[in-house]
PDB file of C-alpha atoms in Angstrom:
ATOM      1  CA  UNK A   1     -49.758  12.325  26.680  1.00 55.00           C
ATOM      2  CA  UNK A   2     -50.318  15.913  26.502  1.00 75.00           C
ATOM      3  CA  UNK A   3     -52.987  16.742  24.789  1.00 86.00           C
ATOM      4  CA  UNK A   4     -51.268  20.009  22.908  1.00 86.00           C
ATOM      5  CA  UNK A   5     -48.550  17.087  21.737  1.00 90.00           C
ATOM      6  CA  UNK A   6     -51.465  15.294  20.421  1.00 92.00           C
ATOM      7  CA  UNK A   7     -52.974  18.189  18.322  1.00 93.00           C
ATOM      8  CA  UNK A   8     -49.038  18.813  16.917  1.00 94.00           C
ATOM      9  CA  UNK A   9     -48.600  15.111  15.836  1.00 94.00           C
ATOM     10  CA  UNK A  10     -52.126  14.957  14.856  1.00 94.00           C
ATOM     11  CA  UNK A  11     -51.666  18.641  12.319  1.00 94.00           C
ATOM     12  CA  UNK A  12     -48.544  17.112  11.332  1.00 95.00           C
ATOM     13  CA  UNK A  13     -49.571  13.742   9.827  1.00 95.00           C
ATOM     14  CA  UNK A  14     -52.247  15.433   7.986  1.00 95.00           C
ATOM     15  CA  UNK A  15     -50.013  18.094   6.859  1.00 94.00           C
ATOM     16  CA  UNK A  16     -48.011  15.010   5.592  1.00 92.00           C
ATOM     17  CA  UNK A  17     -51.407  13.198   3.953  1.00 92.00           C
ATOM     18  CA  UNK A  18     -51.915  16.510   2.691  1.00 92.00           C
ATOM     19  CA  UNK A  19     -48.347  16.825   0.429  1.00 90.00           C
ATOM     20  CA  UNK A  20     -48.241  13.013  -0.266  1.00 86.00           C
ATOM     21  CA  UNK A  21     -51.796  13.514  -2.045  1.00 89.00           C
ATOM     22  CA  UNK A  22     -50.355  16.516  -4.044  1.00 91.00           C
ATOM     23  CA  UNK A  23     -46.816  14.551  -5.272  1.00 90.00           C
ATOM     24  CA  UNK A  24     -47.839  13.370  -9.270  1.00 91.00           C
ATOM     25  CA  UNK A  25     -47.759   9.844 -10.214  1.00 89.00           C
ATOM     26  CA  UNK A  26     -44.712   9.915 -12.448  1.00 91.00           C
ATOM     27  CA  UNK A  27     -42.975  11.486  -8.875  1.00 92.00           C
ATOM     28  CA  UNK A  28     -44.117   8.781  -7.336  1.00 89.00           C
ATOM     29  CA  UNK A  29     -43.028   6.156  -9.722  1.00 92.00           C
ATOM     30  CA  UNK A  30     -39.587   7.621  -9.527  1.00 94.00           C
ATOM     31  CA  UNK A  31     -39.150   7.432  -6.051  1.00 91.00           C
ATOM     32  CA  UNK A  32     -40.279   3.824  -5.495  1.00 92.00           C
ATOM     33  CA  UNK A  33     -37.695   2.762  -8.445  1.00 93.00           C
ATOM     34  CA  UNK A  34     -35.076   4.494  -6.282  1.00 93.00           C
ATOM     35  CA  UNK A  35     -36.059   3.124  -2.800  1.00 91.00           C
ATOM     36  CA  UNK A  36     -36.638  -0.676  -4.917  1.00 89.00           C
ATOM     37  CA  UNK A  37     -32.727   0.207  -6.042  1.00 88.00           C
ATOM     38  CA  UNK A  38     -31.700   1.257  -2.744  1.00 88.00           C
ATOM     39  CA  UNK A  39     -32.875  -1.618  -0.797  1.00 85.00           C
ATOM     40  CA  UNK A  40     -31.120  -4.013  -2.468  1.00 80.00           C
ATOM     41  CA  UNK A  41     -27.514  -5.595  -1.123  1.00 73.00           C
ATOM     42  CA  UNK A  42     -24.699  -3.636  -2.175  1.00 65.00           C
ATOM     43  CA  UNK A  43     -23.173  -6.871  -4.775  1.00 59.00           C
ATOM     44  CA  UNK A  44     -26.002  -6.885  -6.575  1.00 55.00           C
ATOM     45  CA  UNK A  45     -25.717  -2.840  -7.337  1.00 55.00           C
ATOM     46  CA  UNK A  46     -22.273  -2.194  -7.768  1.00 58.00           C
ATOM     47  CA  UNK A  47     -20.599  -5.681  -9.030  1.00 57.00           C
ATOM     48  CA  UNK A  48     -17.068  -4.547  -9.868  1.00 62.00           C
ATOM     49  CA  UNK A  49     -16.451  -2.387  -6.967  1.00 64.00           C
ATOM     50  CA  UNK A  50     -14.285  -4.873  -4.759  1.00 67.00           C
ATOM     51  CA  UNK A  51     -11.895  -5.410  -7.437  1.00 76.00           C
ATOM     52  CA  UNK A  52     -11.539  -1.080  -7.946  1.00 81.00           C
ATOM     53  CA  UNK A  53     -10.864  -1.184  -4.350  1.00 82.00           C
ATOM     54  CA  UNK A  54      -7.760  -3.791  -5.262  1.00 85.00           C
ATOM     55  CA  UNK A  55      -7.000  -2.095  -7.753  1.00 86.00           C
ATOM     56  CA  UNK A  56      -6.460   1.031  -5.949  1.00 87.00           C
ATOM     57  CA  UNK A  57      -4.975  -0.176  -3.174  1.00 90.00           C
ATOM     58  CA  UNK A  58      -2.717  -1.805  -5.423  1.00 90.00           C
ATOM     59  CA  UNK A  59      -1.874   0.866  -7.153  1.00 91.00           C
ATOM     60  CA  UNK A  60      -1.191   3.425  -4.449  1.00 94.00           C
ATOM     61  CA  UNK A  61       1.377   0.457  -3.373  1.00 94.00           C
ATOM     62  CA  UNK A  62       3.118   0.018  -6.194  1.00 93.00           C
ATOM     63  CA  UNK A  63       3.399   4.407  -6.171  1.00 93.00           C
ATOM     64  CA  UNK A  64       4.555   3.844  -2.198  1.00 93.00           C
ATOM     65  CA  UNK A  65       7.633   1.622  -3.594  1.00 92.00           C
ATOM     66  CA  UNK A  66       8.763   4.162  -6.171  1.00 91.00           C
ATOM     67  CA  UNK A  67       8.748   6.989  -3.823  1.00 91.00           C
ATOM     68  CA  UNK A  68      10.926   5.194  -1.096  1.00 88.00           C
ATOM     69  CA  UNK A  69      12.844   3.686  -3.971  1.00 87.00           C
ATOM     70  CA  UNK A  70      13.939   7.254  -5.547  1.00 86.00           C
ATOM     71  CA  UNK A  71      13.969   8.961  -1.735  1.00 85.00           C
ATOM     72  CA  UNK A  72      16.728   6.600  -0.441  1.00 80.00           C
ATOM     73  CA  UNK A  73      20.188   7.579  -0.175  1.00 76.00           C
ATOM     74  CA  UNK A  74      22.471   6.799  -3.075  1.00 71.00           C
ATOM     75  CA  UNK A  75      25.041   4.188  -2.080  1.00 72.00           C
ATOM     76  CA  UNK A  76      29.030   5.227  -2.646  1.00 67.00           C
ATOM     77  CA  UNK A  77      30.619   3.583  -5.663  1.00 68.00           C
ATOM     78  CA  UNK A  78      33.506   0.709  -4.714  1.00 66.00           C
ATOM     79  CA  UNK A  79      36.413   2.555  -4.401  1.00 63.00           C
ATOM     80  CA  UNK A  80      39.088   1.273  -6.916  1.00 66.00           C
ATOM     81  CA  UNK A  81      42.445   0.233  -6.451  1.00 57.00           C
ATOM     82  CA  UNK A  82      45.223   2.507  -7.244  1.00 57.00           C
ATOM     83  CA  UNK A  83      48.728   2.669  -7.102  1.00 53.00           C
ATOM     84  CA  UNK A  84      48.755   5.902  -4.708  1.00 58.00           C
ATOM     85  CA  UNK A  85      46.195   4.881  -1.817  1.00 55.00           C
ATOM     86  CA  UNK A  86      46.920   2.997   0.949  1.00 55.00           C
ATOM     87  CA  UNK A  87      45.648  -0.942   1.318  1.00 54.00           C
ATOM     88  CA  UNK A  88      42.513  -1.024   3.176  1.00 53.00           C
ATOM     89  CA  UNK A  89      42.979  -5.032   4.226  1.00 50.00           C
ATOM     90  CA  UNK A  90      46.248  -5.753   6.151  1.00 49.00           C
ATOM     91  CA  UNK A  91      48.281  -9.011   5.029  1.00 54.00           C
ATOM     92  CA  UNK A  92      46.198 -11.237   7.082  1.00 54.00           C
ATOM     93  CA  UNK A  93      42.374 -10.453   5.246  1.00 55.00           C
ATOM     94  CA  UNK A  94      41.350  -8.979   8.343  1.00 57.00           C
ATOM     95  CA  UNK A  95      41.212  -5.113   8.535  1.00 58.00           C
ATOM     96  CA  UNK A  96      43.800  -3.088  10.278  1.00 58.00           C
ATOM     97  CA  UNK A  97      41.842  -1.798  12.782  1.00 57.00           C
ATOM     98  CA  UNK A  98      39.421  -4.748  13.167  1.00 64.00           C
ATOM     99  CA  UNK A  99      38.608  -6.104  16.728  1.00 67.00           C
ATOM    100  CA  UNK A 100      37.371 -10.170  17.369  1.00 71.00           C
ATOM    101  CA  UNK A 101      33.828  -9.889  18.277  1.00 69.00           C
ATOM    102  CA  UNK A 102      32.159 -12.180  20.414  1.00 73.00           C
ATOM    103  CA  UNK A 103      28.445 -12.574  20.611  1.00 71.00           C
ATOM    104  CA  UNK A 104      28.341 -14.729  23.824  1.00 71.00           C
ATOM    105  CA  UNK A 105      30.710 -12.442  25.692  1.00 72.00           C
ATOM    106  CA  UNK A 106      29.053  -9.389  24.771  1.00 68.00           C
ATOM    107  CA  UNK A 107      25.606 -10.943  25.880  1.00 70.00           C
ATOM    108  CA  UNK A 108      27.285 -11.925  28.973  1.00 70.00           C
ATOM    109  CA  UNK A 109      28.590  -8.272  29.416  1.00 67.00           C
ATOM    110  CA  UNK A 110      24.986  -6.933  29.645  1.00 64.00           C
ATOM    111  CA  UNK A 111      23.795  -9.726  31.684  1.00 68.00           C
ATOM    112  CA  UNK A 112      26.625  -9.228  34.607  1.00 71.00           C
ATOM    113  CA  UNK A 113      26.447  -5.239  34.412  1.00 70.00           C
ATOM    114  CA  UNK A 114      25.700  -4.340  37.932  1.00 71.00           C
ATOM    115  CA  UNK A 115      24.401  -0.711  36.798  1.00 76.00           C
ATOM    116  CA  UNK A 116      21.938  -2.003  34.693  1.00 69.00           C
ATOM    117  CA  UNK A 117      20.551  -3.017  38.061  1.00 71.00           C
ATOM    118  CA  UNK A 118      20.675  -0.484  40.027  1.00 75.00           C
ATOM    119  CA  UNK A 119      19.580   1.519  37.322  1.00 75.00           C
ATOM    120  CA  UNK A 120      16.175  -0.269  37.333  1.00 72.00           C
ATOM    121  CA  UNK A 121      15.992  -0.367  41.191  1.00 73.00           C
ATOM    122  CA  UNK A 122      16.118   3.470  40.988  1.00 76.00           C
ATOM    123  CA  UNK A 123      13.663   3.892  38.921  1.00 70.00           C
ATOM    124  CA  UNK A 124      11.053   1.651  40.626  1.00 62.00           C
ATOM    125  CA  UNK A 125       9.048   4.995  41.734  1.00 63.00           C
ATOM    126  CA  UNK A 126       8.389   5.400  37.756  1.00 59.00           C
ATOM    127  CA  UNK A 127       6.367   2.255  37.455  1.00 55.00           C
ATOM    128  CA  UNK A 128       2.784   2.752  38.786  1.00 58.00           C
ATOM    129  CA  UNK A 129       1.922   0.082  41.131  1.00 58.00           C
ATOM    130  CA  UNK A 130      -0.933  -2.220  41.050  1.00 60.00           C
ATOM    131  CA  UNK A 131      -1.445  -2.777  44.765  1.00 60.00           C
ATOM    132  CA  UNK A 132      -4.091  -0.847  46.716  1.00 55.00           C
TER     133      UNK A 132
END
């Protein structure tokens, strides 16, 4: 090492020896009670603090709910049945306007869509590829 570093670290540590020795006993007492309290695991200091964490967490929940609850959009009354409005279900219980649905042939729609195809083919440049 250099011996100017030496003198530095060597004026330094007696600086240091110089303030401990000056610190009263009643300072010192102090500080090892908190460095004895610090050094110990966190359960044994602060017993209850998981459950505040539940509880908060819990709470801040429970506040969540009634926020979306009162923020969501109010839902239309039923309308009623009067003598001057028209019937919304035709004779058969179907509506008037109502069209058979088909979950097999709409899956099959997408699956023979030729566009969908060349949609993807076109659009091969987009995808980075993995080959050097």
């Amino acid at each position: 090492m250099n011996t100017s570093d030496d003198r530095f670290d060597n004026a330094m540590r007696d600086l240091h020896a110089q303030a401990v020795s000056q610190v009263s006993s009643a300072t010192r007492a102090r500080l090892r009670v908190a460095r004895h309290a610090a050094a110990r695991p966190t359960g044994e200091r602060e017993p209850r603090r998981g459950f505040t964490w539940v509880l908060g967490s819990g709470l801040a929940a429970v506040f969540a709910v009634a926020i979306g609850l009162q923020l969501r959009p109010a839902q239309a009354p039923a309308p009623t049945a009067s003598a001057s409005a028209p019937p919304l279900v035709a004779t058969t219980g179907t509506p008037a306007n109502a069209t058979p649905f088909d979950a097999d042939t709409a899956i099959a729609a997408l699956d023979e869509n030729p566009d969908l195809y060349l949609w993807l083919a076109s659009n091969d440049d987009a995808v980075p590829s993995m080959e050097p």
